[in-house]
Amino acid sequence: MKQQTATGNPTMSGYQKKILASSAVGYGLENMDIMFLSFSLSSIIADLQLNSAAAGLISTVTNLGMLLGGVLFGVLADKHGRIKMFSYTVYIFAFATAAMYFANNIYLIYFCRFLAGVGAGGEYGIGMALVAEVFSRKKMGAMTSIVTISGQFGSILAAILAALIIPTLGWNTLFLFGLVPVIMAVLVRKHLDETDEWKQAQKETDGPSTSIKALFKTPKLTRLTVSLMIMATVQIAGYFGLMNWLPSILQKSLGLSVSDSSIWMISTIVGMSIGMLLFGRILDKLGARTAYALFLLASAASVFLFVTATSEWTLLLGGAVVGFFANGMFAGYGAIVGRLYPTHIRSTANNVILNVGRAVGGFSSVAIGLILDHYNLFAVMLFLSALYLISFVIMMSIKGLKKDNYQNPNYSVE
């Protein structure tokens, strides 16, 4: 099969289009499957009569599965091939999600969500590695932004399906739609071959020879990996803070209804999507350090818009602006890892960095809850702002993000 690898050709080849489409659709459907839990959790709690601790553990188990799956499939994809492992991850999270239809107790739910997490945690990094290997470095930010935006469409699709299915057919039936990604996995395996860059890397490294240890092989790689883990943790912490806590906080402080908070979530998602789209292009044009500096500093300042919100309209504006900056940055991580890490550890790096961020950053919900128990909304925003400033300082210390290094095709962190 003839391939178009990372060149500066202004038009995409058929192979590039298939890689981009499969990565975007895969990430979108992964998000859809994961978000099914968010929209069905209240129904699950009522149906199985769960207490808050048991229900909260479902998300924790899912995140642990993501961490395991990210490490496992990142290494396997670097060793044995992106396409093969990509399809395996899709099969796992699709069938595990559909198996929720038969889950009639909390232990089966834990088991299914853990397996779904394993598949979902592995899929992201493989898709990002594929995109990095077939597109020009000058376009990497724009291409990875398309993949991350698809995740937002997956969330919207999950919300629509939940609204249509749960009231009439129950929460179990919703999870049967998790089988949809299987169709994509079959098509990917049938029509796509491994990238030329991965094949060449296999020859140069004399076959499979990677592990998670490779991310810490040298002091330079160790500093880069740890720094990006901290940045990813802040990224996820901010996301959980925005999407999990703020709707309920603002319902109480401004007297909003559930429907009003849903409109707020939509405006925030729209802001995120526009932010992701533009961030990728800013990243390609101005370099990683400038792009992240602008968005991190703007995030640290814009979160305080929620403190001054006095009406539904100012709240909607705040959600869109904060979503634009705080989550627009998510589009850049795949591009950074694809640019700074060598081919033979690229999937491993993507998955380990993001899923460590998920596992640690997910605890921000607990931290915000503790802050609210003792302080107020301003203290929460101060906490989030401080996180973004810490991420800014870390980012500025990464030499590979300097414009001259980031845009230099010969720069290496090894």
CSV table of C-alpha atoms in Angstrom, one decimal:
chain,number,residue,atom,x,y,z
A,1,MET,CA,0.0,0.0,0.0
A,2,LYS,CA,1.4,3.3,-1.1
A,3,GLN,CA,1.7,5.8,1.8
A,4,GLN,CA,2.2,9.5,2.2
A,5,THR,CA,4.4,10.1,5.2
A,6,ALA,CA,5.4,13.3,7.0
A,7,THR,CA,6.0,15.6,4.1
A,8,GLY,CA,5.1,19.2,3.4
A,9,ASN,CA,2.6,18.4,0.7
A,10,PRO,CA,-0.3,20.8,1.0
A,11,THR,CA,-2.8,18.2,0.1
A,12,MET,CA,-3.5,15.0,2.1
A,13,SER,CA,-3.0,11.6,0.6
A,14,GLY,CA,-5.6,8.9,0.9
A,15,TYR,CA,-3.5,7.2,3.6
A,16,GLN,CA,-3.2,10.4,5.6
A,17,LYS,CA,-6.9,11.0,5.4
A,18,LYS,CA,-7.6,7.4,6.7
A,19,ILE,CA,-5.1,7.8,9.5
A,20,LEU,CA,-6.6,11.2,10.6
A,21,ALA,CA,-10.2,9.9,10.3
A,22,SER,CA,-9.5,6.7,12.2
A,23,SER,CA,-7.7,8.5,15.0
A,24,ALA,CA,-10.4,11.2,15.3
A,25,VAL,CA,-13.3,8.8,15.2
A,26,GLY,CA,-11.5,6.5,17.6
A,27,TYR,CA,-11.0,9.2,20.1
A,28,GLY,CA,-14.5,10.5,19.7
A,29,LEU,CA,-16.1,7.1,20.2
A,30,GLU,CA,-13.8,6.5,23.2
A,31,ASN,CA,-15.1,9.7,24.8
A,32,MET,CA,-18.6,8.8,24.0
A,33,ASP,CA,-18.2,5.4,25.7
A,34,ILE,CA,-16.5,6.9,28.8
A,35,MET,CA,-19.2,9.7,29.1
A,36,PHE,CA,-22.0,7.2,29.1
A,37,LEU,CA,-21.1,6.6,32.7
A,38,SER,CA,-21.4,10.3,33.6
A,39,PHE,CA,-24.9,10.6,32.1
A,40,SER,CA,-26.1,7.3,33.6
A,41,LEU,CA,-24.5,7.5,37.0
A,42,SER,CA,-27.6,8.9,38.8
A,43,SER,CA,-29.8,6.1,37.3
A,44,ILE,CA,-27.2,3.5,38.3
A,45,ILE,CA,-27.2,4.8,41.9
A,46,ALA,CA,-31.0,4.7,42.1
A,47,ASP,CA,-31.3,1.3,40.5
A,48,LEU,CA,-28.7,-0.5,42.6
A,49,GLN,CA,-29.2,1.7,45.7
A,50,LEU,CA,-25.5,2.6,45.9
A,51,ASN,CA,-24.0,4.9,48.5
A,52,SER,CA,-21.8,7.9,47.4
A,53,ALA,CA,-18.5,6.0,48.1
A,54,ALA,CA,-19.4,3.0,46.0
A,55,ALA,CA,-20.6,5.2,43.1
A,56,GLY,CA,-17.5,7.4,43.3
A,57,LEU,CA,-15.3,4.4,43.1
A,58,ILE,CA,-16.6,3.6,39.6
A,59,SER,CA,-14.7,6.6,38.1
A,60,THR,CA,-11.6,5.7,40.1
A,61,VAL,CA,-11.6,2.2,38.8
A,62,THR,CA,-12.0,3.5,35.3
A,63,ASN,CA,-9.0,5.8,35.7
A,64,LEU,CA,-6.9,3.0,37.1
A,65,GLY,CA,-7.8,0.9,34.0
A,66,MET,CA,-6.8,3.8,31.8
A,67,LEU,CA,-3.4,4.0,33.5
A,68,LEU,CA,-2.8,0.3,33.1
A,69,GLY,CA,-4.1,0.3,29.5
A,70,GLY,CA,-2.0,3.3,28.6
A,71,VAL,CA,1.2,1.8,29.8
A,72,LEU,CA,0.5,-1.7,28.4
A,73,PHE,CA,-0.7,-0.7,24.9
A,74,GLY,CA,1.7,2.2,24.5
A,75,VAL,CA,4.6,-0.3,24.9
A,76,LEU,CA,2.9,-2.9,22.7
A,77,ALA,CA,2.2,-0.4,19.9
A,78,ASP,CA,5.8,0.7,19.9
A,79,LYS,CA,7.0,-2.9,19.8
A,80,HIS,CA,4.5,-4.7,17.6
A,81,GLY,CA,2.7,-2.0,15.5
A,82,ARG,CA,0.2,0.9,15.8
A,83,ILE,CA,-2.6,-0.4,13.7
A,84,LYS,CA,-2.8,-3.9,15.3
A,85,MET,CA,-2.8,-2.5,18.8
A,86,PHE,CA,-5.1,0.4,17.9
A,87,SER,CA,-7.8,-2.1,16.8
A,88,TYR,CA,-7.3,-4.2,19.9
A,89,THR,CA,-7.9,-1.2,22.2
A,90,VAL,CA,-11.1,-0.3,20.4
A,91,TYR,CA,-12.4,-3.9,20.7
A,92,ILE,CA,-11.7,-3.9,24.4
A,93,PHE,CA,-13.4,-0.6,25.4
A,94,ALA,CA,-16.3,-1.3,22.9
A,95,PHE,CA,-17.1,-4.8,24.2
A,96,ALA,CA,-16.5,-3.9,27.9
A,97,THR,CA,-18.9,-0.9,27.5
A,98,ALA,CA,-21.6,-3.1,25.9
A,99,ALA,CA,-21.1,-5.6,28.7
A,100,MET,CA,-22.5,-3.0,31.1
A,101,TYR,CA,-25.9,-4.0,29.7
A,102,PHE,CA,-25.7,-7.2,31.7
A,103,ALA,CA,-24.2,-5.7,34.9
A,104,ASN,CA,-26.7,-6.1,37.7
A,105,ASN,CA,-24.4,-5.5,40.6
A,106,ILE,CA,-21.7,-3.0,41.6
A,107,TYR,CA,-18.9,-5.6,41.3
A,108,LEU,CA,-19.7,-6.4,37.6
A,109,ILE,CA,-19.8,-2.6,37.0
A,110,TYR,CA,-16.4,-2.2,38.5
A,111,PHE,CA,-15.1,-5.1,36.3
A,112,CYS,CA,-16.6,-3.7,33.1
A,113,ARG,CA,-15.5,-0.1,33.7
A,114,PHE,CA,-11.9,-1.3,34.5
A,115,LEU,CA,-11.7,-3.1,31.2
A,116,ALA,CA,-13.3,-0.2,29.4
A,117,GLY,CA,-10.6,2.0,30.9
A,118,VAL,CA,-7.9,-0.4,29.8
A,119,GLY,CA,-9.0,-0.1,26.2
A,120,ALA,CA,-9.7,3.7,26.3
A,121,GLY,CA,-6.4,4.4,28.0
A,122,GLY,CA,-4.5,2.6,25.2
A,123,GLU,CA,-6.3,4.1,22.3
A,124,TYR,CA,-5.4,7.8,22.6
A,125,GLY,CA,-1.6,7.6,22.4
A,126,ILE,CA,-1.6,5.2,19.5
A,127,GLY,CA,-3.8,7.4,17.5
A,128,MET,CA,-1.7,10.4,18.3
A,129,ALA,CA,1.5,8.5,17.3
A,130,LEU,CA,-0.1,7.6,14.0
A,131,VAL,CA,-0.9,11.2,13.2
A,132,ALA,CA,2.6,12.3,14.2
A,133,GLU,CA,4.2,9.8,11.8
A,134,VAL,CA,2.3,10.7,8.6
A,135,PHE,CA,2.0,14.5,8.8
A,136,SER,CA,4.6,17.2,8.4
A,137,ARG,CA,5.8,18.6,11.7
A,138,LYS,CA,4.7,22.0,10.5
A,139,LYS,CA,1.1,20.8,10.5
A,140,MET,CA,1.2,18.5,13.6
A,141,GLY,CA,-0.6,20.9,15.9
A,142,ALA,CA,-3.5,21.5,13.5
A,143,MET,CA,-3.9,17.7,12.9
A,144,THR,CA,-3.8,16.7,16.6
A,145,SER,CA,-6.3,19.5,17.3
A,146,ILE,CA,-8.8,17.8,14.9
A,147,VAL,CA,-8.4,14.5,16.9
A,148,THR,CA,-9.0,16.2,20.3
A,149,ILE,CA,-12.0,18.1,19.0
A,150,SER,CA,-13.6,14.9,18.0
A,151,GLY,CA,-13.6,13.9,21.7
A,152,GLN,CA,-15.9,16.8,22.4
A,153,PHE,CA,-18.3,15.6,19.6
A,154,GLY,CA,-18.2,12.2,21.3
A,155,SER,CA,-19.3,13.8,24.6
A,156,ILE,CA,-22.2,15.6,22.8
A,157,LEU,CA,-23.2,12.4,21.1
A,158,ALA,CA,-23.2,10.6,24.5
A,159,ALA,CA,-25.5,13.4,26.0
A,160,ILE,CA,-27.9,13.1,23.1
A,161,LEU,CA,-28.1,9.3,23.3
A,162,ALA,CA,-28.5,9.4,27.1
A,163,ALA,CA,-31.4,11.9,26.8
A,164,LEU,CA,-33.2,9.7,24.2
A,165,ILE,CA,-32.5,6.2,25.7
A,166,ILE,CA,-32.3,6.3,29.5
A,167,PRO,CA,-35.9,7.7,30.2
A,168,THR,CA,-37.5,5.0,28.0
A,169,LEU,CA,-35.2,2.0,27.8
A,170,GLY,CA,-33.1,2.4,30.9
A,171,TRP,CA,-29.4,3.0,31.6
A,172,ASN,CA,-28.3,-0.6,30.6
A,173,THR,CA,-29.5,-0.1,27.0
A,174,LEU,CA,-27.4,3.0,26.6
A,175,PHE,CA,-24.2,1.0,27.0
A,176,LEU,CA,-25.1,-1.3,24.1
A,177,PHE,CA,-24.2,1.6,21.8
A,178,GLY,CA,-20.6,1.0,22.9
A,179,LEU,CA,-20.5,-1.7,20.2
A,180,VAL,CA,-20.5,1.0,17.4
A,181,PRO,CA,-16.6,1.4,17.6
A,182,VAL,CA,-16.2,-2.3,16.6
A,183,ILE,CA,-17.2,-1.4,13.1
A,184,MET,CA,-14.4,1.2,12.9
A,185,ALA,CA,-11.9,-1.3,14.3
A,186,VAL,CA,-12.7,-3.8,11.6
A,187,LEU,CA,-12.3,-1.2,8.9
A,188,VAL,CA,-9.0,0.1,10.3
A,189,ARG,CA,-7.5,-3.4,10.3
A,190,LYS,CA,-8.7,-4.1,6.8
A,191,HIS,CA,-7.7,-0.9,5.1
A,192,LEU,CA,-4.6,0.4,6.9
A,193,ASP,CA,-1.0,-0.7,7.0
A,194,GLU,CA,1.7,0.3,9.5
A,195,THR,CA,3.4,3.7,8.9
A,196,ASP,CA,6.7,3.8,7.0
A,197,GLU,CA,8.2,5.7,9.9
A,198,TRP,CA,7.4,2.9,12.4
A,199,LYS,CA,8.7,0.3,10.0
A,200,GLN,CA,12.0,2.2,9.5
A,201,ALA,CA,12.3,2.6,13.3
A,202,GLN,CA,11.9,-1.2,13.7
A,203,LYS,CA,14.8,-1.8,11.3
A,204,GLU,CA,17.0,0.8,13.0
A,205,THR,CA,16.4,-0.6,16.5
A,206,ASP,CA,16.7,-4.2,15.3
A,207,GLY,CA,13.1,-5.2,16.1
A,208,PRO,CA,11.0,-4.6,19.2
A,209,SER,CA,13.1,-3.0,21.9
A,210,THR,CA,11.2,-0.6,24.0
A,211,SER,CA,9.7,-0.3,27.5
A,212,ILE,CA,8.4,2.3,29.9
A,213,LYS,CA,12.0,2.6,31.2
A,214,ALA,CA,12.9,4.2,27.8
A,215,LEU,CA,11.0,7.4,28.9
A,216,PHE,CA,13.6,7.8,31.7
A,217,LYS,CA,16.7,6.5,29.8
A,218,THR,CA,18.7,9.7,30.1
A,219,PRO,CA,18.5,12.7,32.5
A,220,LYS,CA,17.2,14.8,29.5
A,221,LEU,CA,14.4,12.3,28.8
A,222,THR,CA,13.5,12.0,32.5
A,223,ARG,CA,13.2,15.8,32.9
A,224,LEU,CA,11.0,16.0,29.8
A,225,THR,CA,8.8,13.1,30.8
A,226,VAL,CA,8.3,14.3,34.4
A,227,SER,CA,7.6,17.9,33.3
A,228,LEU,CA,5.0,16.8,30.7
A,229,MET,CA,3.4,14.6,33.4
A,230,ILE,CA,3.0,17.6,35.7
A,231,MET,CA,1.5,19.7,32.8
A,232,ALA,CA,-0.9,16.9,31.9
A,233,THR,CA,-1.9,16.5,35.5
A,234,VAL,CA,-2.8,20.3,35.7
A,235,GLN,CA,-4.6,20.0,32.4
A,236,ILE,CA,-6.8,17.1,33.6
A,237,ALA,CA,-7.3,18.7,37.1
A,238,GLY,CA,-8.6,21.9,35.5
A,239,TYR,CA,-11.0,19.9,33.3
A,240,PHE,CA,-12.4,17.9,36.2
A,241,GLY,CA,-12.8,21.1,38.2
A,242,LEU,CA,-14.7,22.8,35.4
A,243,MET,CA,-16.9,20.0,34.3
A,244,ASN,CA,-17.6,18.1,37.6
A,245,TRP,CA,-17.9,20.8,40.2
A,246,LEU,CA,-18.7,24.1,38.7
A,247,PRO,CA,-22.2,23.3,37.4
A,248,SER,CA,-23.4,22.3,40.9
A,249,ILE,CA,-21.5,25.2,42.6
A,250,LEU,CA,-23.1,27.7,40.2
A,251,GLN,CA,-26.5,26.2,40.6
A,252,LYS,CA,-26.4,27.0,44.3
A,253,SER,CA,-24.6,30.3,44.1
A,254,LEU,CA,-26.7,31.8,41.3
A,255,GLY,CA,-29.9,29.7,41.7
A,256,LEU,CA,-29.6,28.1,38.3
A,257,SER,CA,-31.8,25.2,37.2
A,258,VAL,CA,-30.4,21.9,35.9
A,259,SER,CA,-31.3,23.0,32.3
A,260,ASP,CA,-29.4,26.2,32.8
A,261,SER,CA,-26.3,24.4,33.9
A,262,SER,CA,-26.7,22.1,30.9
A,263,ILE,CA,-26.6,25.2,28.6
A,264,TRP,CA,-23.5,26.3,30.5
A,265,MET,CA,-21.8,23.0,29.8
A,266,ILE,CA,-22.7,23.3,26.1
A,267,SER,CA,-21.2,26.8,25.9
A,268,THR,CA,-18.1,25.5,27.7
A,269,ILE,CA,-17.7,22.6,25.3
A,270,VAL,CA,-18.1,25.0,22.3
A,271,GLY,CA,-15.4,27.2,23.8
A,272,MET,CA,-13.1,24.2,24.3
A,273,SER,CA,-13.6,23.1,20.7
A,274,ILE,CA,-12.8,26.5,19.2
A,275,GLY,CA,-9.8,26.8,21.6
A,276,MET,CA,-8.4,23.4,20.5
A,277,LEU,CA,-8.8,24.3,16.9
A,278,LEU,CA,-7.0,27.6,17.2
A,279,PHE,CA,-4.4,26.4,19.7
A,280,GLY,CA,-3.1,23.8,17.2
A,281,ARG,CA,-2.6,26.5,14.5
A,282,ILE,CA,-0.9,28.9,17.0
A,283,LEU,CA,1.3,26.0,18.0
A,284,ASP,CA,2.4,25.4,14.4
A,285,LYS,CA,2.9,29.0,13.6
A,286,LEU,CA,4.5,30.5,16.8
A,287,GLY,CA,6.0,27.4,18.5
A,288,ALA,CA,5.0,25.5,21.6
A,289,ARG,CA,6.4,27.8,24.2
A,290,THR,CA,4.6,30.9,23.0
A,291,ALA,CA,1.3,29.0,22.5
A,292,TYR,CA,1.4,27.4,25.9
A,293,ALA,CA,2.5,30.6,27.6
A,294,LEU,CA,-0.4,32.6,26.1
A,295,PHE,CA,-3.0,29.9,27.1
A,296,LEU,CA,-1.7,29.1,30.5
A,297,LEU,CA,-1.5,32.7,31.7
A,298,ALA,CA,-4.9,33.4,30.2
A,299,SER,CA,-6.3,30.4,32.0
A,300,ALA,CA,-4.8,31.5,35.3
A,301,ALA,CA,-6.6,34.9,34.9
A,302,SER,CA,-9.9,33.9,33.2
A,303,VAL,CA,-11.0,31.4,35.9
A,304,PHE,CA,-11.8,34.4,38.1
A,305,LEU,CA,-14.6,35.3,35.7
A,306,PHE,CA,-16.7,32.8,37.5
A,307,VAL,CA,-16.3,34.8,40.8
A,308,THR,CA,-17.7,37.9,39.2
A,309,ALA,CA,-20.5,36.2,37.3
A,310,THR,CA,-23.9,37.6,38.4
A,311,SER,CA,-26.2,36.4,35.6
A,312,GLU,CA,-26.8,33.5,33.3
A,313,TRP,CA,-25.3,35.4,30.4
A,314,THR,CA,-22.0,36.3,32.2
A,315,LEU,CA,-21.8,32.7,33.3
A,316,LEU,CA,-22.2,31.5,29.7
A,317,LEU,CA,-19.5,33.9,28.6
A,318,GLY,CA,-17.2,32.8,31.4
A,319,GLY,CA,-17.7,29.1,30.5
A,320,ALA,CA,-16.9,29.7,26.9
A,321,VAL,CA,-13.8,31.9,27.6
A,322,VAL,CA,-12.4,29.6,30.3
A,323,GLY,CA,-13.1,26.5,28.2
A,324,PHE,CA,-11.3,28.2,25.2
A,325,PHE,CA,-8.1,28.7,27.2
A,326,ALA,CA,-8.0,26.0,29.9
A,327,ASN,CA,-8.9,23.1,27.6
A,328,GLY,CA,-7.9,24.4,24.3
A,329,MET,CA,-4.3,23.5,25.3
A,330,PHE,CA,-5.2,19.8,25.4
A,331,ALA,CA,-4.8,19.8,21.6
A,332,GLY,CA,-1.1,20.4,21.9
A,333,TYR,CA,0.1,17.4,24.0
A,334,GLY,CA,-0.1,14.9,21.1
A,335,ALA,CA,1.9,17.3,18.9
A,336,ILE,CA,4.5,17.9,21.6
A,337,VAL,CA,5.1,14.2,22.3
A,338,GLY,CA,5.0,13.4,18.6
A,339,ARG,CA,7.7,16.0,18.0
A,340,LEU,CA,10.0,15.5,21.0
A,341,TYR,CA,10.0,11.8,21.5
A,342,PRO,CA,11.6,9.3,19.0
A,343,THR,CA,9.4,7.0,17.0
A,344,HIS,CA,10.2,3.8,18.9
A,345,ILE,CA,8.8,5.2,22.2
A,346,ARG,CA,6.2,7.6,20.9
A,347,SER,CA,3.0,5.6,21.7
A,348,THR,CA,4.4,4.8,25.1
A,349,ALA,CA,5.2,8.4,25.9
A,350,ASN,CA,1.7,9.6,24.7
A,351,ASN,CA,-0.2,7.1,26.8
A,352,VAL,CA,2.0,7.2,29.9
A,353,ILE,CA,2.1,11.0,30.2
A,354,LEU,CA,-1.7,11.5,29.6
A,355,ASN,CA,-2.8,8.6,31.8
A,356,VAL,CA,-0.6,9.6,34.7
A,357,GLY,CA,-2.2,13.0,34.3
A,358,ARG,CA,-5.7,11.4,34.3
A,359,ALA,CA,-4.9,9.3,37.4
A,360,VAL,CA,-3.4,12.1,39.4
A,361,GLY,CA,-5.4,15.1,38.0
A,362,GLY,CA,-8.7,13.2,38.7
A,363,PHE,CA,-8.1,13.8,42.4
A,364,SER,CA,-8.7,17.5,41.8
A,365,SER,CA,-12.4,16.8,42.4
A,366,VAL,CA,-11.6,15.7,45.9
A,367,ALA,CA,-9.3,18.7,46.5
A,368,ILE,CA,-12.0,21.1,45.3
A,369,GLY,CA,-14.6,19.4,47.5
A,370,LEU,CA,-12.3,19.9,50.5
A,371,ILE,CA,-11.7,23.6,49.7
A,372,LEU,CA,-15.5,24.2,49.4
A,373,ASP,CA,-16.0,22.6,52.8
A,374,HIS,CA,-13.8,25.2,54.4
A,375,TYR,CA,-13.7,28.2,52.1
A,376,ASN,CA,-15.6,29.5,49.1
A,377,LEU,CA,-15.7,29.8,45.2
A,378,PHE,CA,-12.9,32.4,45.2
A,379,ALA,CA,-10.6,29.9,47.0
A,380,VAL,CA,-11.4,27.2,44.3
A,381,MET,CA,-10.5,29.6,41.5
A,382,LEU,CA,-7.3,30.6,43.4
A,383,PHE,CA,-6.4,26.9,43.6
A,384,LEU,CA,-7.0,26.4,39.8
A,385,SER,CA,-5.2,29.6,38.9
A,386,ALA,CA,-2.2,28.5,41.0
A,387,LEU,CA,-2.1,25.1,39.2
A,388,TYR,CA,-2.0,26.9,35.8
A,389,LEU,CA,0.9,29.1,37.0
A,390,ILE,CA,2.8,26.1,38.2
A,391,SER,CA,2.3,24.5,34.8
A,392,PHE,CA,3.6,27.7,33.1
A,393,VAL,CA,6.8,27.6,35.2
A,394,ILE,CA,7.3,23.9,34.3
A,395,MET,CA,6.6,24.6,30.7
A,396,MET,CA,9.1,27.4,30.5
A,397,SER,CA,11.8,25.0,31.8
A,398,ILE,CA,11.4,22.5,28.9
A,399,LYS,CA,14.2,23.3,26.4
A,400,GLY,CA,12.6,21.3,23.7
A,401,LEU,CA,9.6,23.8,23.6
A,402,LYS,CA,11.8,26.7,22.6
A,403,LYS,CA,10.8,27.8,19.1
A,404,ASP,CA,14.2,27.1,17.6
A,405,ASN,CA,14.3,23.6,19.1
A,406,TYR,CA,10.6,22.7,18.6
A,407,GLN,CA,10.7,23.6,14.9
A,408,ASN,CA,14.1,22.1,14.2
A,409,PRO,CA,13.6,18.7,12.6
A,410,ASN,CA,17.1,17.5,13.8
A,411,TYR,CA,16.5,18.3,17.5
A,412,SER,CA,16.4,15.3,19.7
A,413,VAL,CA,15.9,14.7,23.4
A,414,GLU,CA,17.9,11.5,23.5
